Short mmCIF file of C-alpha atoms in Angstrom, two decimals:
data_model
loop_
_atom_site.label_atom_id
_atom_site.label_comp_id
_atom_site.label_asym_id
_atom_site.label_seq_id
_atom_site.Cartn_x
_atom_site.Cartn_y
_atom_site.Cartn_z
CA MET A 19 -11.52 -33.65 -81.42
CA PRO A 20 -12.55 -35.52 -78.04
CA PRO A 21 -15.65 -37.63 -77.42
CA PRO A 22 -19.19 -36.04 -76.42
CA PRO A 23 -18.98 -36.74 -72.55
CA PRO A 24 -21.24 -39.52 -72.05
CA PRO A 25 -25.01 -39.24 -70.54
CA GLN A 26 -26.06 -38.69 -67.48
CA PRO A 27 -28.18 -41.11 -65.54
CA PRO A 28 -31.73 -39.73 -65.37
CA PRO A 29 -31.86 -37.61 -61.44
CA PRO A 30 -33.67 -40.36 -58.77
CA PRO A 31 -37.55 -39.34 -58.10
CA PRO A 32 -38.30 -37.93 -55.96
CA PRO A 33 -38.95 -39.17 -52.41
CA PRO A 34 -42.42 -40.25 -51.61
CA PRO A 35 -44.77 -37.83 -49.35
CA PRO A 36 -44.75 -38.49 -46.02
CA SER A 37 -47.20 -41.01 -44.86
CA SER A 38 -50.53 -39.10 -43.33
CA PRO A 39 -52.35 -40.57 -39.87
CA PRO A 40 -54.79 -42.01 -40.37
CA PRO A 41 -58.24 -41.10 -39.94
CA LEU A 42 -59.28 -39.42 -36.80
CA SER A 43 -63.78 -40.83 -36.00
CA ALA A 44 -65.58 -39.61 -33.04
CA HIS A 45 -68.63 -40.79 -31.45
CA ARG A 46 -70.30 -39.44 -28.71
CA LEU A 47 -71.52 -42.21 -26.10
CA PRO A 48 -75.36 -42.03 -24.07
CA LEU A 49 -74.67 -42.98 -20.64
CA PRO A 50 -77.54 -43.53 -18.48
CA PRO A 51 -78.61 -40.37 -15.81
CA ALA A 52 -77.01 -40.64 -12.89
CA PRO A 53 -76.86 -38.33 -9.65
CA SER A 54 -73.54 -37.33 -10.17
CA SER A 55 -71.10 -37.79 -13.02
CA PRO A 56 -68.19 -40.69 -13.18
CA THR A 57 -65.42 -39.55 -11.99
CA SER A 58 -62.98 -42.75 -13.52
CA LEU A 59 -62.85 -45.83 -15.67
CA LEU A 60 -62.10 -49.59 -15.81
CA LEU A 61 -61.85 -52.22 -17.84
CA ALA A 62 -62.11 -55.71 -18.84
CA PRO A 63 -58.56 -57.68 -18.83
CA ALA A 64 -56.45 -57.40 -22.28
CA PRO A 65 -57.47 -60.86 -23.03
CA SER A 66 -60.95 -60.77 -22.19
CA PRO A 67 -63.19 -61.42 -25.61
CA SER A 68 -65.77 -58.84 -24.27
CA ARG A 69 -64.92 -55.23 -24.10
CA ALA A 70 -66.63 -55.23 -20.73
CA PHE A 71 -65.86 -52.15 -19.00
CA ALA A 72 -66.56 -49.88 -15.57
CA LEU A 73 -67.86 -47.25 -14.07
CA LEU A 74 -66.81 -45.64 -11.14
CA PHE A 75 -68.38 -42.59 -9.31
CA PRO A 76 -67.39 -40.11 -6.65
CA ASP A 77 -70.15 -41.73 -3.82
CA ALA A 78 -68.06 -45.39 -4.32
CA SER A 79 -70.86 -46.57 -6.63
CA ALA A 80 -70.02 -48.19 -9.99
CA ARG A 81 -72.36 -49.06 -12.99
CA LEU A 82 -71.12 -52.41 -15.14
CA PHE A 83 -71.29 -52.55 -18.75
CA ALA A 84 -70.88 -55.86 -20.95
CA SER A 85 -69.60 -53.73 -23.98
CA PRO A 86 -69.41 -49.99 -24.44
CA PRO A 87 -72.17 -48.24 -25.66
CA PRO A 88 -74.21 -47.56 -29.25
CA PRO A 89 -73.12 -44.21 -30.19
CA ALA A 90 -75.58 -41.34 -29.41
CA SER A 91 -76.68 -41.97 -33.84
CA ALA A 92 -77.94 -45.04 -33.45
CA ALA A 93 -81.61 -46.62 -33.42
CA SER A 94 -81.35 -48.94 -31.32
CA PRO A 95 -81.05 -48.02 -27.71
CA ALA A 96 -78.14 -49.24 -25.35
CA PRO A 97 -78.58 -52.46 -22.94
CA ALA A 98 -78.97 -51.44 -19.27
CA PRO A 99 -75.92 -52.11 -16.95
CA THR A 100 -75.67 -52.91 -13.13
CA PRO A 101 -76.10 -50.80 -11.26
CA VAL A 102 -73.28 -51.47 -7.70
CA PRO A 103 -75.02 -49.14 -4.88
CA SER A 104 -73.22 -46.78 -2.71
CA PRO A 105 -71.21 -47.63 -0.90
CA LEU A 106 -69.32 -50.81 -2.28
CA ALA A 107 -66.76 -50.45 -4.96
CA ALA A 108 -64.96 -48.22 -2.42
CA ALA A 109 -62.65 -50.25 -4.50
CA ALA A 110 -62.51 -52.45 -7.86
CA CYS A 111 -61.39 -54.84 -10.47
CA PHE A 112 -61.84 -57.23 -12.82
CA ALA A 113 -60.93 -60.83 -13.20
CA LEU A 114 -60.84 -63.61 -15.93
CA LEU A 115 -60.27 -66.97 -15.24
CA LEU A 116 -59.09 -69.08 -18.21
CA PRO A 117 -59.74 -71.13 -19.89
CA SER A 118 -63.31 -70.61 -18.85
CA SER A 119 -63.04 -67.38 -20.25
CA HIS A 120 -65.38 -66.17 -17.22
CA LEU A 121 -65.17 -62.26 -16.36
CA LEU A 122 -65.11 -60.69 -13.26
CA PHE A 123 -66.41 -57.51 -11.72
CA LEU A 124 -64.64 -58.01 -7.56
CA SER A 125 -65.36 -54.51 -5.88
CA ALA A 126 -64.78 -54.13 -1.73
CA HIS A 127 -66.06 -51.68 1.07
CA PRO A 128 -66.79 -51.11 4.95
CA ALA A 129 -69.47 -52.17 6.44
CA PRO A 130 -70.52 -51.07 9.75
CA SER A 131 -71.01 -54.39 11.98
CA SER A 132 -67.52 -55.22 10.68
CA PRO A 133 -64.19 -53.74 10.23
CA ALA A 134 -62.98 -56.74 7.74
CA VAL A 135 -63.15 -55.72 3.88
CA HIS A 136 -66.42 -56.74 2.62
CA LEU A 137 -65.86 -58.29 -1.10
CA ARG A 138 -68.67 -58.94 -3.35
CA ALA A 139 -68.40 -60.54 -7.10
CA TYR A 140 -70.43 -59.61 -10.51
CA SER A 141 -70.43 -62.45 -13.45
CA LEU A 142 -70.49 -61.65 -16.65
CA ALA A 143 -72.92 -64.24 -18.18
CA SER A 144 -75.71 -63.66 -21.41
CA ALA A 145 -74.22 -60.23 -22.04
CA ARG A 146 -75.20 -58.77 -18.42
CA PHE A 147 -72.98 -58.63 -15.07
CA ALA A 148 -75.34 -60.77 -11.91
CA PRO A 149 -74.74 -60.17 -8.42
CA ALA A 150 -71.81 -63.83 -7.99
CA PRO A 151 -72.16 -65.70 -4.56
CA LEU A 152 -68.72 -65.20 -2.66
CA SER A 153 -66.64 -68.32 -1.11
CA PHE A 154 -63.41 -67.92 1.31
CA LYS A 155 -62.23 -69.94 3.67
CA ARG A 156 -65.27 -72.70 3.42
CA HIS A 157 -67.54 -69.60 4.28
CA VAL A 158 -70.01 -68.43 1.57
CA SER A 159 -72.43 -66.02 0.94
CA PRO A 160 -74.77 -65.08 -1.79
CA SER A 161 -73.76 -61.47 -1.02
CA GLY A 162 -70.89 -60.41 -0.32
CA LEU A 163 -68.24 -61.98 2.50
CA PRO A 164 -66.26 -60.21 4.74
CA LEU A 165 -62.27 -60.50 4.84
CA HIS A 166 -61.71 -61.34 8.86
CA GLY A 167 -57.96 -60.70 9.47
CA LEU A 168 -57.60 -57.84 7.06
CA PRO A 169 -59.33 -54.37 8.55
CA PHE A 170 -60.45 -51.88 5.98
CA GLY A 171 -59.24 -48.94 8.20
CA LEU A 172 -58.07 -45.62 5.37
CA GLY A 173 -59.78 -46.92 2.63
CA VAL A 174 -57.81 -50.21 -0.01
CA ARG A 175 -57.09 -51.06 -2.54
CA LEU A 176 -57.91 -54.12 -5.55
CA ALA A 177 -55.76 -54.85 -8.40
CA GLY A 178 -57.23 -57.75 -11.21
CA GLY A 179 -55.88 -59.91 -13.81
CA VAL A 180 -56.10 -63.25 -15.30
CA ASN A 181 -56.41 -65.73 -12.69
CA ALA A 182 -54.97 -63.27 -9.86
CA VAL A 183 -56.60 -60.71 -7.55
CA ALA A 184 -54.11 -58.44 -5.50
CA LEU A 185 -56.09 -57.06 -2.46
CA LEU A 186 -53.74 -54.34 -0.01
CA SER A 187 -54.63 -52.98 2.87
CA LEU A 188 -53.24 -50.15 4.40
CA ALA A 189 -54.39 -50.48 8.19
CA ALA A 190 -53.30 -54.18 7.74
CA GLY A 191 -50.43 -53.01 5.88
CA GLN A 192 -50.83 -55.70 3.63
CA ILE A 193 -51.38 -57.37 0.17
CA TRP A 194 -53.16 -60.57 -0.04
CA VAL A 195 -52.39 -62.28 -3.02
CA LEU A 196 -55.76 -64.70 -4.46
CA ALA A 197 -56.65 -67.19 -6.37
CA PRO A 198 -59.90 -66.34 -7.53
CA ARG A 199 -62.33 -69.96 -9.94
CA MET A 200 -65.09 -71.62 -9.81
CA ALA A 201 -66.63 -73.76 -8.54
CA ALA A 202 -68.60 -77.10 -9.33
CA ASP A 203 -71.67 -75.42 -9.60
CA GLY A 204 -71.04 -73.05 -12.29
CA ARG A 205 -71.73 -70.18 -10.28
CA THR A 206 -69.76 -69.50 -6.61
CA LEU A 207 -66.70 -67.70 -7.21
CA GLU A 208 -63.87 -69.50 -5.24
CA LEU A 209 -61.40 -67.27 -3.37
CA HIS A 210 -58.20 -68.51 -2.10
CA LYS A 211 -55.00 -67.34 -0.24
CA CYS A 212 -52.21 -67.57 -1.63
CA ALA A 213 -49.64 -65.05 -0.01
CA VAL A 214 -49.82 -61.98 1.97
CA ILE A 215 -47.12 -59.68 1.61
CA GLN A 216 -46.56 -58.05 4.75
CA LEU A 217 -44.84 -54.43 3.92
CA GLU A 218 -42.32 -52.17 5.21
CA PRO A 219 -43.85 -47.95 6.48
CA THR A 220 -40.93 -46.58 4.66
CA ARG A 221 -41.83 -48.10 1.15
CA PRO A 222 -45.63 -46.48 0.40
CA VAL A 223 -47.32 -48.66 -2.44
CA TYR A 224 -48.64 -45.80 -4.99
CA ALA A 225 -50.19 -48.13 -8.22
CA MET A 226 -50.55 -51.39 -7.91
CA GLU A 227 -51.23 -53.58 -11.38
CA VAL A 228 -51.70 -57.29 -11.78
CA ALA A 229 -50.25 -58.17 -15.37
CA MET A 230 -48.15 -60.28 -17.67
CA GLY A 231 -48.13 -62.71 -15.11
CA ARG A 232 -46.79 -60.95 -12.54
CA LEU A 233 -48.00 -58.01 -9.69
CA LEU A 234 -45.99 -54.52 -10.36
CA LEU A 235 -46.25 -52.33 -7.30
CA GLY A 236 -45.83 -48.60 -8.21
CA GLU A 237 -43.78 -46.50 -4.59
CA ALA A 238 -40.85 -43.99 -4.14
CA GLY A 239 -38.30 -44.22 -7.91
CA GLY A 240 -40.06 -47.57 -9.61
CA VAL A 241 -41.39 -49.98 -9.53
CA ARG A 242 -41.79 -53.59 -7.94
CA VAL A 243 -41.88 -56.94 -9.34
CA PHE A 244 -43.42 -59.87 -7.95
CA PRO A 245 -43.87 -63.00 -10.41
CA LEU A 246 -46.93 -64.38 -9.70
CA ARG A 247 -46.50 -67.56 -10.35
CA SER A 248 -43.46 -67.71 -7.86
CA LEU A 249 -46.33 -66.34 -5.58
CA MET A 250 -49.43 -69.01 -6.52
CA LYS A 251 -47.97 -72.07 -7.09
CA GLY A 252 -44.57 -72.79 -5.66
CA GLY A 253 -41.82 -74.16 -6.50
CA ARG A 254 -38.76 -72.68 -5.42
CA GLU A 255 -37.74 -69.75 -3.58
CA LYS A 256 -34.66 -67.69 -4.19
CA GLU A 257 -32.76 -66.46 -0.66
CA GLY A 258 -30.65 -63.66 -0.18
CA ARG A 259 -31.38 -61.28 -3.38
CA LYS A 260 -31.21 -57.85 -1.74
CA GLU A 261 -32.70 -55.09 -3.51
CA GLY A 262 -29.72 -53.85 -5.66
CA ALA A 263 -27.72 -56.77 -5.70
CA ALA A 264 -25.41 -57.98 -8.09
CA ALA A 265 -26.35 -61.59 -8.12
CA SER A 266 -28.81 -64.00 -7.27
CA ALA A 267 -28.03 -66.56 -4.08
CA LYS A 268 -27.01 -69.91 -5.09
CA LYS A 269 -29.16 -71.02 -2.05
CA SER A 270 -32.96 -71.87 -3.69
CA LEU A 271 -35.55 -73.87 -1.52
CA HIS A 272 -37.31 -76.34 -2.59
CA LYS A 273 -41.43 -77.15 -1.01
CA LYS A 274 -41.79 -80.01 0.46
CA ASN A 275 -44.54 -82.84 0.78
CA GLY A 276 -46.49 -81.30 -2.88
CA ILE A 277 -46.99 -78.02 -1.59
CA LEU A 278 -48.52 -75.84 -3.83
CA ASN A 279 -49.25 -71.29 -2.01
CA GLY A 280 -52.86 -71.74 -1.28
CA LEU A 281 -53.61 -75.17 -2.21
CA ILE A 282 -51.92 -78.32 -0.39
CA VAL A 283 -52.28 -81.95 -1.79
CA PRO A 284 -51.42 -84.73 -2.04
CA VAL A 285 -47.89 -85.36 -4.08
CA GLY A 286 -48.85 -87.59 -6.27
CA ARG A 287 -52.44 -85.06 -7.33
CA GLY A 288 -50.08 -82.00 -7.53
CA SER A 289 -49.83 -81.93 -11.76
CA GLY A 290 -53.88 -81.85 -11.22
CA ALA A 291 -54.05 -79.11 -9.15
CA ARG A 292 -50.77 -76.59 -11.27
CA GLY A 293 -54.15 -77.39 -14.06
CA GLY A 294 -56.81 -75.81 -11.94
CA GLN A 295 -58.69 -78.41 -11.07
CA GLY A 296 -58.81 -78.79 -7.77
CA GLY A 297 -61.41 -81.71 -5.73
CA ALA A 298 -63.80 -80.19 -3.27
CA ALA A 299 -63.48 -78.27 -0.30
CA SER A 300 -62.98 -81.49 2.21
CA ASP A 301 -59.81 -82.67 -0.21
CA CYS A 302 -57.43 -79.83 0.46
CA LYS A 303 -56.66 -77.79 3.09
CA LEU A 304 -55.77 -74.17 2.93
CA THR A 305 -51.54 -72.82 3.09
CA THR A 306 -50.69 -68.78 2.81
CA LEU A 307 -46.77 -68.19 1.78
CA ARG A 308 -45.44 -64.64 3.55
CA VAL A 309 -42.99 -62.52 1.56
CA LYS A 310 -41.88 -59.11 3.48
CA GLN A 311 -41.84 -56.17 1.07
CA ASN A 312 -38.51 -56.03 0.11
CA SER A 313 -37.13 -59.03 1.10
CA GLY A 314 -36.24 -60.79 -3.06
CA SER A 315 -37.58 -63.88 -1.80
CA TYR A 316 -39.91 -65.74 -5.06
CA SER A 317 -37.65 -64.19 -7.66
CA SER A 318 -39.24 -60.35 -6.63
CA PHE A 319 -37.09 -57.32 -7.88
CA PHE A 320 -36.75 -53.72 -7.84
CA LEU A 321 -36.66 -51.63 -11.30
CA ALA A 322 -35.48 -47.99 -10.94
CA PHE A 323 -36.23 -45.09 -12.12
CA ASN A 324 -33.90 -43.56 -15.01
CA GLN A 325 -32.56 -39.90 -12.57
CA GLU A 326 -32.80 -37.31 -14.12
CA ASP A 327 -33.91 -34.39 -11.55
CA HIS A 328 -31.16 -33.51 -9.27
CA ASN A 329 -29.24 -30.98 -8.00
CA SER A 330 -27.02 -30.40 -5.54
CA GLN A 331 -26.61 -28.38 -2.05
CA GLY A 332 -23.83 -27.57 -0.48
CA GLY A 333 -21.36 -29.80 -3.01
CA VAL A 334 -23.66 -32.60 -2.34
CA LYS A 335 -26.05 -34.38 -5.37
CA LEU A 336 -29.46 -34.80 -4.10
CA ILE A 337 -32.15 -36.97 -6.35
CA LYS A 338 -35.50 -36.16 -6.27
CA LEU A 339 -37.55 -39.37 -5.93
CA VAL A 340 -40.12 -39.17 -8.04
CA LYS A 341 -43.39 -41.62 -7.03
CA ALA A 342 -44.98 -45.16 -9.84
CA VAL A 343 -48.99 -43.41 -9.83
CA SER A 344 -49.29 -45.29 -12.92
CA ILE A 345 -48.51 -48.60 -14.99
CA GLN A 346 -50.00 -50.66 -17.88
CA PRO A 347 -48.42 -53.21 -20.01
CA SER A 348 -47.53 -52.62 -23.23
CA SER A 349 -46.86 -55.61 -24.46
CA LYS A 350 -46.56 -59.84 -22.71
CA ASP A 351 -42.86 -58.44 -20.93
CA LYS A 352 -42.81 -55.08 -21.37
CA PHE A 353 -45.72 -52.31 -19.21
CA LEU A 354 -45.72 -47.94 -19.40
CA VAL A 355 -45.17 -46.42 -15.54
CA LEU A 356 -45.94 -42.70 -15.34
CA ASP A 357 -44.73 -41.10 -12.76
CA SER A 358 -45.69 -38.22 -10.60
CA ALA A 359 -43.76 -35.40 -12.16
CA GLY A 360 -45.47 -36.35 -15.22
CA VAL A 361 -42.55 -38.74 -17.39
CA ILE A 362 -43.89 -41.95 -18.40
CA HIS A 363 -40.81 -45.09 -18.36
CA ALA A 364 -40.91 -48.28 -20.36
CA PHE A 365 -39.46 -50.97 -18.57
CA SER A 366 -39.14 -54.29 -20.66
CA LEU A 367 -38.67 -57.67 -18.27
CA ARG A 368 -37.57 -59.92 -20.87
CA ASN A 369 -34.80 -62.83 -19.04
CA ALA A 370 -35.33 -60.25 -15.55
CA GLU A 371 -36.94 -63.51 -13.62
CA LEU A 372 -33.79 -65.16 -14.05
CA GLU A 373 -31.19 -61.90 -13.93
CA PRO A 374 -33.16 -58.70 -12.56
CA GLU A 375 -29.83 -56.56 -14.14
CA ALA A 376 -31.20 -57.90 -17.21
CA ALA A 377 -34.13 -55.59 -17.12
CA LYS A 378 -34.11 -53.00 -19.81
CA THR A 379 -35.18 -49.34 -18.70
CA CYS A 380 -35.69 -45.43 -20.74
CA PHE A 381 -38.58 -42.50 -19.97
CA LEU A 382 -40.61 -41.11 -23.17
CA ASP A 383 -39.75 -37.69 -23.92
CA CYS A 384 -43.24 -36.09 -25.82
CA ALA A 385 -43.05 -32.88 -24.70
CA MET A 386 -46.18 -33.12 -22.05
CA LYS A 387 -46.59 -33.68 -17.95
CA VAL A 388 -48.70 -36.23 -18.88
CA GLN A 389 -51.55 -37.49 -16.35
CA LEU A 390 -53.55 -39.69 -17.35
CA PHE A 391 -52.02 -42.20 -20.74
CA ALA A 392 -53.21 -45.59 -22.23
CA VAL A 393 -51.78 -48.23 -24.06
CA PHE A 394 -53.04 -51.56 -25.72
CA PRO A 395 -51.06 -54.68 -25.36
CA SER A 396 -49.59 -55.70 -28.44
CA SER A 397 -46.73 -57.66 -29.20
CA SER A 398 -46.23 -55.63 -32.42
CA THR A 399 -44.76 -51.47 -32.06
CA LYS A 400 -45.91 -51.06 -35.54
CA THR A 401 -48.84 -50.44 -34.99
CA GLN A 402 -49.09 -49.76 -31.40
CA ILE A 403 -50.74 -46.53 -30.21
CA LEU A 404 -49.91 -43.91 -27.49
CA TRP A 405 -52.41 -41.72 -26.38
CA VAL A 406 -51.60 -39.29 -23.38
CA SER A 407 -53.78 -36.17 -22.27
CA ASP A 408 -52.90 -33.30 -19.87
CA GLY A 409 -55.89 -34.32 -17.14
CA GLY A 410 -57.32 -30.60 -18.86
CA HIS A 411 -58.52 -30.67 -22.40
CA SER A 412 -56.08 -31.77 -24.57
CA ILE A 413 -55.02 -35.22 -25.32
CA GLN A 414 -52.06 -36.77 -28.13
CA ILE A 415 -51.66 -39.56 -29.96
CA LEU A 416 -47.97 -40.69 -29.85
CA SER A 417 -47.71 -43.54 -33.10
CA PRO A 418 -46.16 -45.85 -33.64
CA LEU A 419 -44.67 -46.56 -30.16
CA PRO A 420 -40.55 -46.80 -30.26
CA ALA A 421 -39.02 -49.91 -29.37
CA PHE A 422 -35.84 -50.05 -26.83
CA ASP A 423 -33.15 -51.61 -25.63
CA VAL A 424 -31.76 -49.52 -23.28
CA LYS A 425 -30.28 -51.82 -19.49
CA SER A 426 -31.55 -50.63 -16.62
CA PRO A 427 -29.38 -47.31 -14.77
CA LYS A 428 -26.60 -46.97 -13.55
CA SER A 429 -25.06 -44.01 -11.87
CA ASP A 430 -24.56 -41.19 -12.90
CA ASP A 431 -21.05 -41.14 -12.91
CA ASP A 432 -21.06 -44.39 -14.96
CA VAL A 433 -23.10 -43.07 -17.68
CA SER A 434 -21.83 -41.16 -20.69
CA ASP A 435 -23.84 -38.34 -22.22
CA GLU A 436 -24.69 -40.94 -25.60
CA GLU A 437 -25.91 -43.53 -23.23
CA ARG A 438 -28.19 -40.72 -21.39
CA GLU A 439 -29.11 -39.54 -24.76
CA LEU A 440 -30.43 -43.47 -25.81
CA ALA A 441 -32.23 -43.58 -22.60
CA THR A 442 -34.40 -40.83 -23.59
CA ILE A 443 -36.44 -41.58 -26.82
CA LYS A 444 -38.46 -38.43 -28.15
CA LEU A 445 -41.98 -38.76 -29.12
CA SER A 446 -44.28 -36.52 -31.31
CA ALA A 447 -47.66 -36.49 -31.62
CA THR A 448 -49.63 -37.37 -35.25
CA GLU A 449 -53.04 -36.25 -33.74
CA ALA A 450 -54.15 -33.53 -31.26
CA ILE A 451 -57.92 -33.76 -29.29
CA PHE A 452 -58.86 -30.35 -28.35
CA THR A 453 -62.70 -31.44 -25.46
CA SER A 454 -64.57 -28.54 -24.33
CA GLU A 455 -65.27 -31.07 -20.94
CA LYS A 456 -62.03 -31.37 -18.98
CA VAL A 457 -60.19 -35.56 -19.65
CA GLN A 458 -61.14 -37.23 -16.61
CA ASP A 459 -59.89 -40.70 -17.47
CA ILE A 460 -58.56 -42.68 -20.73
CA VAL A 461 -58.90 -46.19 -21.22
CA HIS A 462 -58.13 -48.47 -24.71
CA ILE A 463 -60.88 -50.83 -25.82
CA SER A 464 -58.09 -51.82 -28.96
CA LYS A 465 -55.04 -51.79 -30.81
CA ASP A 466 -56.87 -48.57 -32.46
CA SER A 467 -59.56 -46.99 -30.18
CA VAL A 468 -60.01 -45.69 -26.27
CA LEU A 469 -62.83 -44.56 -25.06
CA ILE A 470 -62.17 -40.97 -23.29
CA LEU A 471 -64.31 -40.09 -19.83
CA GLY A 472 -65.84 -36.55 -19.67
CA GLN A 473 -66.99 -34.33 -17.10
CA GLY A 474 -70.75 -36.07 -17.83
CA ASN A 475 -70.24 -37.49 -21.27
CA MET A 476 -68.02 -40.33 -22.62
CA PHE A 477 -66.78 -40.73 -26.43
CA LEU A 478 -65.30 -43.14 -28.27
CA TYR A 479 -62.45 -42.27 -30.47
CA GLY A 480 -60.91 -44.76 -33.13
CA THR A 481 -57.13 -44.19 -35.82
CA ALA A 482 -59.45 -47.03 -38.21
#
């Protein structure tokens, strides 16, 4: 008689149910009365301890908030914002000064008496923004200064970050890289022109961002990167690295006589100037570095999109170049770019200053033609949330934002189907929001909450 069969092990337990997304909260934030509805939001740089923001209006005016107003259900009234009258905010940006943590708002506007760009400054103090005196090239004014040599023309664009401001003039075809710092009186903002980037008429700039210690320019087909340290603090210039070159040139130029861009100081005092402890205005002399947009000088380089949209005509493959229209940092060395076709591209710049070919890129497939997006810079992708909108009445929450490890794009002939598949990361929405008002803008104020601007109302959404 055969022995009985051995007992079978118990079946494995069923897999746990998929984790549900965190509950979504929503609050309407009351806005003070205004003649017209705001059209966009401007947020202070992420390292800022304050969640200050600005509402920009179509008449080139603005209102500055030291923090988001309390929900409409709160008993305490919202503090009054600081108004920036029209047309003083034709272009605007925030700038954060470290290590002092001074938060500044800069606005540019035309003036009837001068063709030059006029700048005004506002400083956050005592939980409210107030006008700040401005100093440029030894000229000081309590109410704004003209930047002679830089015409306003058809318009300008401002971008600010940590210890740096970039000002683009279409009429001049130039970008001025400015170093802001507080004067000894603790009230006056001093601006020093460190570098001038000469733009090419055939390479228009569609977006500009100062982040991660870099100046990022959105162009047709990709993004151009200028490390700010090379432009603002001197050091070495690598010559001969042109767009698309395989390697950097071997020859380098060393600045002499202790020259730092923006300031010239004696050699013995160079370390003090690098630390931001400059002396009086009479002890330093201004100088300006000049560089061409596509020269490849001072460690600048161009990152191209992975191009998938092409057709053929007469046996020749034609690639439709999309434009980089919005740029946002997602970590200390990664950023996201929205192109004019509604596609979001992700770039990694780790070691890219030393070897541009080390930069990596992919694009995110989220089944929506994106018009607006927001991401909070974080070192962890496990908790990073991407908010996207079609610019209509819908918003999607994509979480978590995955890591990516794809090399910069090659030609279509060199890329296999498997590599092309890896270069695309498909994202699915964990939440969807439908609004009664058309979405005007989205900005991230923390890792799990955003401000959404509608047509006359503003809402705070959170996933915590």
